[in-house]
Short mmCIF file of C-alpha atoms and ligand atoms in Angstrom, two decimals:
data_model
loop_
_atom_site.label_atom_id
_atom_site.label_comp_id
_atom_site.label_asym_id
_atom_site.label_seq_id
_atom_site.Cartn_x
_atom_site.Cartn_y
_atom_site.Cartn_z
CA MET A 1 -38.86 -18.17 -67.39
CA ASN A 2 -35.50 -18.36 -69.11
CA GLN A 3 -32.76 -20.06 -67.15
CA PRO A 4 -29.26 -18.71 -66.58
CA THR A 5 -26.64 -19.64 -69.11
CA ASP A 6 -25.22 -23.14 -69.39
CA GLN A 7 -21.61 -23.92 -70.14
CA HIS A 8 -22.05 -23.81 -73.92
CA HIS A 9 -22.16 -20.11 -74.62
CA GLN A 10 -21.06 -16.83 -73.20
CA PRO A 11 -23.65 -15.35 -70.82
CA ARG A 12 -26.03 -13.15 -72.79
CA VAL A 13 -27.74 -10.00 -71.63
CA GLY A 14 -30.75 -8.43 -73.28
CA PHE A 15 -31.06 -4.66 -73.01
CA VAL A 16 -34.04 -2.33 -73.24
CA SER A 17 -33.02 1.33 -73.31
CA LEU A 18 -35.62 4.05 -72.75
CA GLY A 19 -35.37 7.79 -72.29
CA CYS A 20 -33.23 10.76 -73.23
CA PRO A 21 -29.69 10.94 -74.72
CA LYS A 22 -28.16 10.95 -71.24
CA ALA A 23 -29.93 7.69 -70.46
CA LEU A 24 -28.69 6.38 -73.79
CA VAL A 25 -25.13 7.18 -72.84
CA ASP A 26 -25.69 5.36 -69.55
CA SER A 27 -26.99 2.39 -71.54
CA GLU A 28 -23.95 2.51 -73.81
CA ARG A 29 -21.60 2.59 -70.90
CA ILE A 30 -23.29 -0.38 -69.24
CA LEU A 31 -23.19 -2.24 -72.57
CA THR A 32 -19.52 -1.38 -73.01
CA GLN A 33 -18.77 -2.73 -69.56
CA LEU A 34 -20.77 -5.89 -70.21
CA LYS A 35 -18.94 -6.49 -73.49
CA THR A 36 -15.62 -5.70 -71.87
CA GLU A 37 -16.25 -8.37 -69.27
CA GLY A 38 -17.09 -10.92 -71.98
CA TYR A 39 -20.90 -10.92 -71.83
CA GLU A 40 -22.72 -11.09 -75.14
CA ILE A 41 -25.54 -8.72 -75.92
CA ALA A 42 -28.64 -10.57 -77.09
CA PRO A 43 -30.93 -9.00 -79.69
CA ASP A 44 -34.15 -10.44 -78.20
CA TYR A 45 -35.64 -11.82 -75.02
CA GLN A 46 -35.40 -15.44 -76.18
CA GLY A 47 -31.65 -15.30 -76.71
CA SER A 48 -30.82 -13.70 -73.37
CA ASP A 49 -30.07 -15.10 -69.94
CA LEU A 50 -31.00 -11.85 -68.21
CA VAL A 51 -32.63 -8.58 -69.26
CA ILE A 52 -31.70 -5.08 -68.12
CA VAL A 53 -34.28 -2.32 -68.52
CA ASN A 54 -32.88 1.21 -68.39
CA THR A 55 -35.89 3.30 -67.42
CA CYS A 56 -36.89 6.92 -67.82
CA GLY A 57 -38.76 8.72 -65.06
CA PHE A 58 -38.89 12.21 -66.51
CA ILE A 59 -42.66 12.61 -66.85
CA ASP A 60 -45.61 10.43 -65.91
CA GLN A 61 -45.97 9.16 -69.44
CA ALA A 62 -42.32 8.07 -69.46
CA LYS A 63 -42.81 6.36 -66.10
CA ALA A 64 -45.85 4.50 -67.40
CA GLU A 65 -43.89 3.42 -70.46
CA SER A 66 -41.04 2.24 -68.26
CA LEU A 67 -43.38 0.20 -66.05
CA GLU A 68 -44.94 -1.29 -69.15
CA SER A 69 -41.52 -2.27 -70.54
CA ILE A 70 -40.54 -3.89 -67.24
CA GLY A 71 -43.84 -5.80 -67.27
CA GLU A 72 -43.22 -6.98 -70.81
CA ALA A 73 -39.66 -8.10 -69.98
CA LEU A 74 -40.96 -10.02 -66.94
CA ARG A 75 -43.69 -11.67 -68.99
CA GLU A 76 -41.47 -12.53 -71.94
CA HIS A 77 -38.37 -13.44 -70.01
CA GLY A 78 -38.67 -13.33 -66.23
CA ARG A 79 -35.16 -12.40 -65.08
CA VAL A 80 -35.07 -8.62 -65.06
CA ILE A 81 -32.79 -5.98 -63.55
CA VAL A 82 -34.05 -2.41 -63.62
CA THR A 83 -31.84 0.66 -63.71
CA GLY A 84 -32.05 4.31 -64.74
CA CYS A 85 -34.02 7.33 -63.58
CA MET A 86 -36.99 5.44 -62.19
CA GLY A 87 -34.60 3.35 -60.14
CA ALA A 88 -34.00 6.42 -57.96
CA GLU A 89 -37.25 5.50 -56.22
CA PRO A 90 -37.24 1.70 -56.26
CA GLU A 91 -40.63 1.30 -54.55
CA GLN A 92 -42.32 2.87 -57.58
CA ILE A 93 -41.13 -0.22 -59.43
CA THR A 94 -41.26 -2.96 -56.81
CA SER A 95 -44.82 -2.01 -55.77
CA VAL A 96 -45.97 -2.81 -59.33
CA HIS A 97 -43.38 -5.46 -60.25
CA PRO A 98 -42.21 -7.21 -57.08
CA LYS A 99 -40.48 -9.96 -59.08
CA VAL A 100 -37.67 -7.85 -60.54
CA LEU A 101 -34.26 -9.17 -59.48
CA ALA A 102 -32.76 -5.79 -58.59
CA VAL A 103 -33.37 -2.06 -58.96
CA THR A 104 -30.50 0.43 -59.27
CA GLY A 105 -30.56 4.19 -59.83
CA PRO A 106 -29.38 6.44 -62.67
CA GLN A 107 -25.64 6.47 -63.41
CA ARG A 108 -25.10 3.73 -60.83
CA TYR A 109 -23.04 1.71 -63.27
CA GLU A 110 -21.22 -0.21 -60.58
CA ASP A 111 -24.49 -1.19 -58.88
CA VAL A 112 -25.94 -2.48 -62.14
CA MET A 113 -22.81 -4.52 -62.79
CA ALA A 114 -22.87 -5.88 -59.21
CA ALA A 115 -26.49 -6.98 -59.75
CA VAL A 116 -25.56 -8.59 -63.07
CA HIS A 117 -22.62 -10.42 -61.47
CA GLN A 118 -24.91 -11.70 -58.72
CA HIS A 119 -27.57 -13.05 -61.06
CA LEU A 120 -25.46 -13.98 -64.09
CA PRO A 121 -21.79 -14.49 -63.26
CA ALA A 122 -19.28 -13.10 -65.75
CA PRO A 123 -17.69 -15.63 -68.10
CA LYS A 124 -14.57 -17.18 -66.73
CA ILE A 125 -11.99 -15.40 -68.81
CA GLU A 126 -8.84 -15.08 -66.83
CA HIS A 127 -7.47 -11.58 -66.93
CA ASN A 128 -4.62 -11.62 -69.36
CA PRO A 129 -2.38 -8.65 -68.72
CA TYR A 130 -0.72 -8.91 -72.14
CA ILE A 131 -3.81 -8.46 -74.17
CA ASP A 132 -6.72 -7.16 -72.12
CA LEU A 133 -8.05 -3.90 -73.42
CA VAL A 134 -8.87 -2.46 -70.04
CA PRO A 135 -6.91 -2.42 -66.81
CA PRO A 136 -7.21 -5.44 -64.48
CA GLN A 137 -9.04 -3.37 -61.89
CA GLY A 138 -11.72 -2.77 -64.50
CA ILE A 139 -13.07 0.44 -65.88
CA ARG A 140 -14.02 2.93 -63.25
CA LEU A 141 -17.42 3.67 -64.58
CA THR A 142 -18.15 6.61 -62.34
CA PRO A 143 -16.32 9.39 -64.16
CA ARG A 144 -18.50 10.75 -66.89
CA HIS A 145 -15.69 12.66 -68.54
CA TYR A 146 -13.93 9.86 -70.35
CA ALA A 147 -15.18 6.85 -72.23
CA TYR A 148 -13.77 3.86 -74.04
CA LEU A 149 -14.70 3.64 -77.71
CA LYS A 150 -14.41 0.14 -79.11
CA ILE A 151 -13.84 0.25 -82.86
CA SER A 152 -13.56 -3.46 -83.62
CA GLU A 153 -13.85 -6.91 -82.11
CA GLY A 154 -11.58 -9.92 -82.58
CA CYS A 155 -8.18 -10.16 -84.21
CA ASN A 156 -6.57 -11.57 -87.36
CA HIS A 157 -3.24 -12.29 -85.66
CA ARG A 158 -2.29 -15.45 -83.86
CA CYS A 159 0.21 -14.39 -81.22
CA SER A 160 1.40 -17.56 -79.57
CA PHE A 161 0.62 -16.45 -76.00
CA CYS A 162 -2.89 -15.26 -76.79
CA ILE A 163 -6.26 -16.99 -76.97
CA ILE A 164 -8.34 -13.97 -77.96
CA PRO A 165 -8.78 -15.01 -81.62
CA SER A 166 -10.00 -18.45 -80.59
CA MET A 167 -12.47 -16.85 -78.18
CA ARG A 168 -13.61 -13.80 -80.10
CA GLY A 169 -12.80 -14.75 -83.68
CA ASP A 170 -11.21 -12.77 -86.49
CA LEU A 171 -11.29 -9.00 -86.82
CA VAL A 172 -14.74 -7.46 -87.23
CA SER A 173 -14.55 -3.68 -87.56
CA ARG A 174 -17.49 -1.42 -86.89
CA PRO A 175 -18.39 0.80 -89.84
CA ALA A 176 -16.98 4.30 -89.29
CA GLY A 177 -20.44 5.93 -89.29
CA SER A 178 -21.63 3.90 -86.33
CA ILE A 179 -18.44 4.62 -84.37
CA MET A 180 -18.76 8.33 -85.11
CA GLN A 181 -22.38 8.36 -84.03
CA GLU A 182 -21.46 6.83 -80.70
CA ALA A 183 -18.48 9.18 -80.31
CA GLU A 184 -20.63 12.21 -81.08
CA GLN A 185 -23.25 11.17 -78.54
CA LEU A 186 -20.58 10.69 -75.90
CA ALA A 187 -19.08 14.11 -76.65
CA ARG A 188 -22.53 15.73 -76.50
CA ALA A 189 -23.15 14.10 -73.13
CA GLY A 190 -20.04 15.76 -71.71
CA VAL A 191 -17.33 13.17 -72.29
CA GLN A 192 -14.01 15.04 -72.61
CA GLU A 193 -11.78 12.19 -73.64
CA LEU A 194 -12.34 9.22 -75.93
CA LEU A 195 -10.07 6.21 -75.51
CA VAL A 196 -10.04 4.28 -78.76
CA ILE A 197 -9.68 0.56 -78.09
CA SER A 198 -9.70 -2.70 -80.04
CA GLN A 199 -7.41 -5.73 -80.15
CA ASP A 200 -5.49 -4.25 -83.09
CA THR A 201 -6.28 -0.62 -83.78
CA SER A 202 -3.87 -0.38 -86.74
CA ALA A 203 -5.86 -3.08 -88.54
CA TYR A 204 -9.13 -1.15 -88.27
CA GLY A 205 -11.23 -1.50 -91.43
CA VAL A 206 -9.11 -4.18 -93.15
CA ASP A 207 -12.00 -6.65 -92.97
CA LEU A 208 -14.39 -4.02 -94.41
CA LYS A 209 -11.93 -3.31 -97.22
CA TYR A 210 -12.01 0.27 -95.88
CA ARG A 211 -15.59 0.53 -97.10
CA MET A 212 -17.21 3.94 -97.43
CA ASP A 213 -19.82 4.66 -94.75
CA PHE A 214 -21.81 7.76 -93.81
CA TRP A 215 -21.79 9.98 -90.79
CA ASN A 216 -24.38 12.78 -90.66
CA GLY A 217 -24.81 12.41 -94.40
CA THR A 218 -21.09 12.84 -95.12
CA PRO A 219 -19.12 9.97 -96.64
CA ILE A 220 -16.40 8.55 -94.41
CA LYS A 221 -14.03 5.68 -95.13
CA SER A 222 -13.82 2.93 -92.51
CA ARG A 223 -10.06 3.38 -92.21
CA LEU A 224 -7.94 4.52 -89.26
CA LEU A 225 -6.73 7.76 -90.82
CA GLU A 226 -10.22 8.96 -91.79
CA LEU A 227 -11.66 7.77 -88.48
CA CYS A 228 -9.02 9.71 -86.53
CA GLN A 229 -9.66 12.83 -88.64
CA ALA A 230 -13.38 12.60 -87.90
CA LEU A 231 -12.87 11.91 -84.21
CA GLY A 232 -10.48 14.86 -84.07
CA SER A 233 -13.26 17.13 -85.29
CA LEU A 234 -15.38 16.51 -82.17
CA GLY A 235 -13.32 18.87 -80.00
CA VAL A 236 -12.53 16.28 -77.30
CA TRP A 237 -9.33 14.49 -76.46
CA VAL A 238 -8.85 11.36 -78.59
CA ARG A 239 -6.32 8.78 -77.41
CA LEU A 240 -5.25 5.72 -79.38
CA HIS A 241 -4.59 2.39 -77.71
CA TYR A 242 -3.28 -0.93 -79.09
CA VAL A 243 -1.65 0.36 -82.19
CA TYR A 244 0.90 -1.88 -83.92
CA PRO A 245 3.95 -0.29 -85.50
CA TYR A 246 3.02 -0.74 -89.16
CA PRO A 247 4.32 1.83 -91.67
CA HIS A 248 0.82 3.26 -92.27
CA VAL A 249 0.72 4.42 -88.65
CA ASP A 250 3.12 7.16 -89.85
CA ASN A 251 0.11 8.79 -91.56
CA ILE A 252 -1.66 9.26 -88.21
CA ILE A 253 1.23 11.09 -86.53
CA PRO A 254 0.71 14.42 -88.39
CA LEU A 255 -2.80 14.53 -86.86
CA MET A 256 -1.11 14.46 -83.47
CA GLN A 257 1.26 17.23 -84.47
CA GLN A 258 -1.73 19.30 -85.63
CA GLY A 259 -3.47 18.75 -82.27
CA LEU A 260 -6.41 16.89 -83.82
CA ILE A 261 -5.78 13.81 -81.69
CA LEU A 262 -3.57 13.43 -78.62
CA PRO A 263 0.18 12.96 -79.17
CA TYR A 264 0.00 9.55 -77.55
CA LEU A 265 0.47 6.03 -78.84
CA ASP A 266 -0.08 2.90 -76.83
CA ILE A 267 1.86 0.17 -78.62
CA PRO A 268 2.22 -3.26 -77.04
CA PHE A 269 5.76 -4.00 -78.27
CA GLN A 270 6.06 -6.96 -75.84
CA HIS A 271 9.74 -7.52 -76.64
CA ALA A 272 12.62 -6.30 -78.78
CA SER A 273 14.54 -9.48 -79.55
CA PRO A 274 13.78 -10.61 -83.12
CA SER A 275 13.84 -14.29 -82.18
CA ILE A 276 11.46 -13.80 -79.24
CA LEU A 277 9.10 -11.64 -81.33
CA ARG A 278 9.11 -14.37 -83.96
CA ALA A 279 8.36 -17.03 -81.34
CA MET A 280 5.58 -14.80 -80.07
CA LYS A 281 4.30 -14.48 -83.66
CA ARG A 282 3.82 -10.79 -83.05
CA PRO A 283 2.31 -8.56 -85.71
CA ALA A 284 4.92 -6.31 -87.28
CA HIS A 285 7.69 -8.41 -85.72
CA ALA A 286 9.93 -7.70 -88.70
CA GLU A 287 9.56 -3.91 -88.42
CA ASP A 288 12.55 -1.87 -87.36
CA THR A 289 10.73 -0.42 -84.39
CA LEU A 290 13.48 2.01 -83.38
CA ALA A 291 13.41 3.52 -86.87
CA ARG A 292 9.61 3.82 -86.67
CA ILE A 293 9.80 5.55 -83.28
CA ALA A 294 12.47 7.94 -84.58
CA GLU A 295 10.26 8.80 -87.55
CA TRP A 296 7.24 9.47 -85.31
CA ARG A 297 9.32 11.72 -83.08
CA ARG A 298 10.59 13.55 -86.12
CA ILE A 299 7.02 14.27 -87.24
CA CYS A 300 5.68 14.97 -83.74
CA PRO A 301 8.49 15.62 -81.24
CA ASP A 302 5.99 15.86 -78.40
CA ILE A 303 4.60 12.34 -78.82
CA ALA A 304 4.34 10.12 -75.71
CA ILE A 305 4.74 6.40 -76.29
CA ARG A 306 3.46 3.80 -73.87
CA SER A 307 4.02 0.09 -74.11
CA THR A 308 3.89 -3.22 -72.31
CA PHE A 309 6.45 -6.00 -72.31
CA ILE A 310 6.69 -9.65 -71.38
CA VAL A 311 9.86 -10.98 -69.81
CA GLY A 312 10.68 -14.64 -69.31
CA PHE A 313 8.97 -15.84 -72.51
CA PRO A 314 10.04 -19.43 -73.36
CA GLY A 315 13.47 -19.39 -74.97
CA GLU A 316 14.41 -15.90 -73.74
CA THR A 317 18.15 -15.94 -73.14
CA GLU A 318 20.14 -13.49 -71.04
CA ALA A 319 21.36 -11.97 -74.33
CA ASP A 320 17.76 -11.51 -75.53
CA PHE A 321 16.89 -9.83 -72.27
CA GLU A 322 19.93 -7.54 -72.30
CA GLY A 323 19.07 -6.67 -75.89
CA LEU A 324 15.64 -5.60 -74.63
CA LEU A 325 17.23 -3.33 -72.02
CA ASP A 326 19.46 -1.78 -74.71
CA TRP A 327 16.43 -1.30 -76.94
CA MET A 328 14.66 0.44 -74.04
CA SER A 329 17.61 2.80 -73.58
CA ALA A 330 17.46 3.67 -77.28
CA ALA A 331 13.65 3.87 -77.53
CA GLN A 332 13.19 6.13 -74.48
CA LEU A 333 9.54 5.20 -74.06
CA ASP A 334 7.48 7.41 -71.81
CA ARG A 335 5.31 4.88 -70.02
CA VAL A 336 6.01 1.20 -69.64
CA GLY A 337 4.35 -1.81 -68.07
CA CYS A 338 5.91 -5.25 -67.71
CA PHE A 339 4.69 -8.75 -66.90
CA THR A 340 6.47 -12.00 -66.31
CA TYR A 341 5.35 -14.61 -68.82
CA SER A 342 2.75 -17.05 -67.58
CA ALA A 343 0.97 -19.70 -69.59
CA VAL A 344 -2.64 -19.14 -70.61
CA GLU A 345 -4.69 -22.30 -71.03
CA GLY A 346 -5.08 -23.11 -74.71
CA ALA A 347 -2.24 -20.84 -75.94
CA ALA A 348 0.23 -22.17 -78.52
CA ALA A 349 3.19 -20.81 -76.53
CA ASN A 350 2.56 -23.48 -73.91
CA GLU A 351 4.15 -25.98 -76.29
CA LEU A 352 7.38 -23.99 -76.65
CA ALA A 353 10.58 -25.43 -75.25
CA ASP A 354 13.08 -23.74 -72.92
CA ALA A 355 10.75 -22.38 -70.26
CA VAL A 356 12.47 -19.71 -68.19
CA PRO A 357 12.68 -20.60 -64.47
CA GLU A 358 10.36 -18.57 -62.25
CA GLU A 359 13.19 -16.94 -60.24
CA VAL A 360 14.89 -15.80 -63.46
CA LYS A 361 11.61 -14.27 -64.69
CA VAL A 362 11.22 -12.35 -61.44
CA GLU A 363 14.82 -11.18 -61.49
CA ARG A 364 14.46 -9.95 -65.11
CA TYR A 365 11.18 -8.26 -64.26
CA GLU A 366 12.85 -6.34 -61.45
CA ARG A 367 15.81 -5.32 -63.63
CA PHE A 368 13.45 -4.26 -66.40
CA MET A 369 11.29 -2.13 -64.09
CA GLU A 370 14.33 -0.49 -62.52
CA HIS A 371 15.58 0.41 -65.98
CA ALA A 372 12.18 1.70 -67.10
CA GLN A 373 11.79 3.71 -63.91
CA MET A 374 15.12 5.43 -64.48
CA ILE A 375 14.06 6.42 -68.01
CA SER A 376 10.67 7.62 -66.78
CA GLU A 377 12.28 9.69 -64.01
CA GLN A 378 14.66 11.37 -66.44
CA LYS A 379 11.88 12.11 -68.91
CA LEU A 380 9.56 13.57 -66.26
CA GLN A 381 12.33 15.80 -64.87
CA LYS A 382 12.39 17.52 -68.25
CA ARG A 383 8.74 18.51 -67.81
CA ILE A 384 9.51 20.68 -64.75
CA GLY A 385 8.86 24.29 -65.65
CA GLN A 386 6.56 23.45 -68.57
CA SER A 387 3.00 24.76 -68.85
CA MET A 388 0.37 22.31 -69.99
CA GLN A 389 -3.33 21.73 -70.15
CA VAL A 390 -4.56 18.91 -67.92
CA LEU A 391 -7.87 17.16 -67.39
CA ILE A 392 -9.07 16.86 -63.79
CA ASP A 393 -10.09 13.31 -62.87
CA GLU A 394 -10.77 13.69 -59.16
CA LEU A 395 -10.74 16.19 -56.35
CA ASP A 396 -9.33 15.45 -52.92
CA LEU A 397 -11.28 18.02 -50.95
CA GLU A 398 -9.53 17.32 -47.65
CA ALA A 399 -6.00 17.60 -48.99
CA GLY A 400 -6.89 20.48 -51.33
CA VAL A 401 -5.41 18.59 -54.26
CA ALA A 402 -6.84 18.12 -57.73
CA ILE A 403 -5.76 14.86 -59.38
CA ALA A 404 -5.41 15.42 -63.09
CA ARG A 405 -3.79 13.98 -66.20
CA SER A 406 -1.87 15.49 -69.05
CA ARG A 407 -2.18 14.64 -72.74
CA TYR A 408 0.69 12.22 -72.23
CA ASP A 409 -1.13 10.00 -69.76
CA ALA A 410 -4.10 7.66 -70.12
CA PRO A 411 -6.43 7.07 -67.18
CA GLU A 412 -5.84 4.09 -64.91
CA ILE A 413 -2.57 2.97 -66.50
CA ASP A 414 -0.29 6.03 -66.66
CA GLY A 415 0.77 8.78 -64.28
CA ASN A 416 -1.03 11.74 -62.77
CA VAL A 417 -0.51 15.45 -62.40
CA PHE A 418 -1.22 16.47 -58.81
CA ILE A 419 -2.33 20.11 -58.62
CA GLU A 420 -1.36 21.26 -55.17
CA ASP A 421 -2.93 24.16 -53.25
CA ALA A 422 -5.83 24.02 -55.69
CA PRO A 423 -9.11 25.84 -55.01
CA VAL A 424 -10.81 22.45 -55.10
CA ALA A 425 -14.26 23.82 -54.24
CA GLN A 426 -14.22 25.78 -57.49
CA LEU A 427 -13.00 22.94 -59.65
CA ARG A 428 -14.78 19.87 -60.99
CA ALA A 429 -13.88 16.51 -62.41
CA GLY A 430 -13.85 16.65 -66.20
CA GLN A 431 -12.63 20.26 -66.26
CA LYS A 432 -9.57 21.17 -68.31
CA VAL A 433 -7.22 23.65 -66.67
CA TRP A 434 -3.74 24.99 -67.31
CA VAL A 435 -0.91 24.23 -64.90
CA ARG A 436 2.78 24.84 -64.47
CA ILE A 437 4.80 21.76 -63.55
CA THR A 438 6.81 22.31 -60.37
CA ASP A 439 8.12 18.85 -59.50
CA ALA A 440 8.31 15.24 -60.64
CA ASP A 441 8.99 11.82 -59.20
CA SER A 442 9.35 8.45 -60.92
CA TYR A 443 5.87 8.37 -62.44
CA ASP A 444 3.89 11.50 -61.49
CA LEU A 445 4.09 15.25 -61.90
CA TYR A 446 3.25 18.00 -59.42
CA ALA A 447 1.92 21.37 -60.48
CA HIS A 448 0.26 24.66 -59.62
CA LEU A 449 -2.69 26.20 -61.42
CA GLN A 450 -1.87 28.80 -64.00
CA GLN A 451 -3.79 31.28 -66.11
CA GLU A 452 -4.46 30.06 -69.60
CA PRO A 453 -1.48 31.26 -71.67
S1 SF4 B 1 -2.60 -9.00 -81.72
FE1 SF4 B 1 -1.89 -10.89 -80.80
S2 SF4 B 1 -2.05 -10.49 -78.58
FE2 SF4 B 1 -3.34 -8.99 -79.60
S3 SF4 B 1 -5.36 -9.96 -79.63
FE3 SF4 B 1 -4.36 -10.41 -81.61
S4 SF4 B 1 -3.48 -12.42 -81.27
FE4 SF4 B 1 -3.92 -11.57 -79.25
#
C-alpha cells in the first residue's frame, strides 16, 4: 500500500474518471478544486498518495466496470476514495470493497474534498490574499452554473511579495484547443458563466510563442485575443480575472463592447505610487494605468473594473498613500478589495527596509476602504432605473428573494443583485432573467423582475 505524502513533495492525487459527460464535468470540478488547493494530480497509481475513483452507476455493466476499477485501484494502490453515481448507494460498494477510505455521492464535491482533507491533508500554503486565484473561503462547488477555467499555471514575474513562482514555477500555458475543449464541455453541461483564471492572464501563450492549436478541427492560436474570441462563441458569460494592464489588453476590450465576453476586467493594480510599484516589482509598473483605463472606457463605456490593493507595503509614505487615494478618485474603479501588507515566508519583500507600523497600516486600510466605499456607492446609485440581465445564484425561498449577479459582478468577490418579491418557486439557480434596478447601497443592488425588453 502506498503511504501518504512525506514532506518532500506536494500531496498527489490519482484520479480515475468513469461515466458520462456529466460525470466528467464532476471529475473536472473535483480536479480543479484539488489543483486550486495545491494538490498535484498524478498520472499513475505509483505516483499518487491517494486515488479517487469517480464511478458510473447508470446500467449494470457500468456498475460492474466501476466495481472493477475500484478493485484495481485498491490492489494497485490501497488508499481509495470513491465518488460519483454509484456512491449514492454506498453499500453497493462497501459490501464488495470494505477497505475503501470513503464513499461520497454524485455532485457531492464538498464531501469528496472533506474526505481528501481527512486522508491526505492539503499542502500548507498559507492563503495569500494578494495573489490567490480563488477567494479565501474557497470555491463554492455546489453551483453548477459557473466554473473556473484555468488557462495557465505559474508565472514569469517576480513580484517581491509573492512566492508563487518559487512554488509553481514559470508560466506554463495550456494549448488553446485543450482549454476550449474543457470550456465547451462545461457549457454543454449547463455552466452559464466561465471565470477565466491564471496567475497572469495577459501573459497567456507567451511561453508557447502563441502556437497554433486545434479546436474541433479549426486552427486556433494560443493567444488571449483568439482564446477570448473562441470562448465568446460558446454563448455563455465569459469573465476575465488577473489581467495586467499591458497595451495588448486594449485588443480584448472591443470583444466586450460587442458582447462576446463580459465587460469586466479584474486587474490586481496593488498600488498606484510608482516607487511602491517598483519596490513590488509589479508587472506593467511603468504603464500609465489611468490612461489605459480611460482608453478602455472609451472603447467600452460599460466596462466594470475590479482590483485589489495592498496598503502599508514597506517604504510606503503618507504621500504615497495619499497619491493612491487620488489615483482611486481618478480611476473610479467599480469593485475594490484591500489588504494590509503582511510578510509571506520566503518573499523578497521581507528584506525591504522601512516597514510600516501595524497601526499605520490599519489606519490606511480604513481610510482606503472608506474612500472606495464612497466611490462604489456613487457608481451604484447611477444604476438605479436601469434594466439589466442578471444570473440567479441562489433562491431564498422563505424571504421570497432571488440572489443574482449582473455582468459587472463576479461570484464570491463582488456584489449581488437582490430580486425582491420574486416568484422564487418558478425560478432556479443558473437562470438568466431581466430586472429593473430599484435601489442600491454601498455594494449591492436591489431590483424587481421585468419582462425581457
Ligand atoms: S504576477 Fe506577481 S503576484 Fe502574481 S503570481 Fe506572478 S509574481 Fe506573484
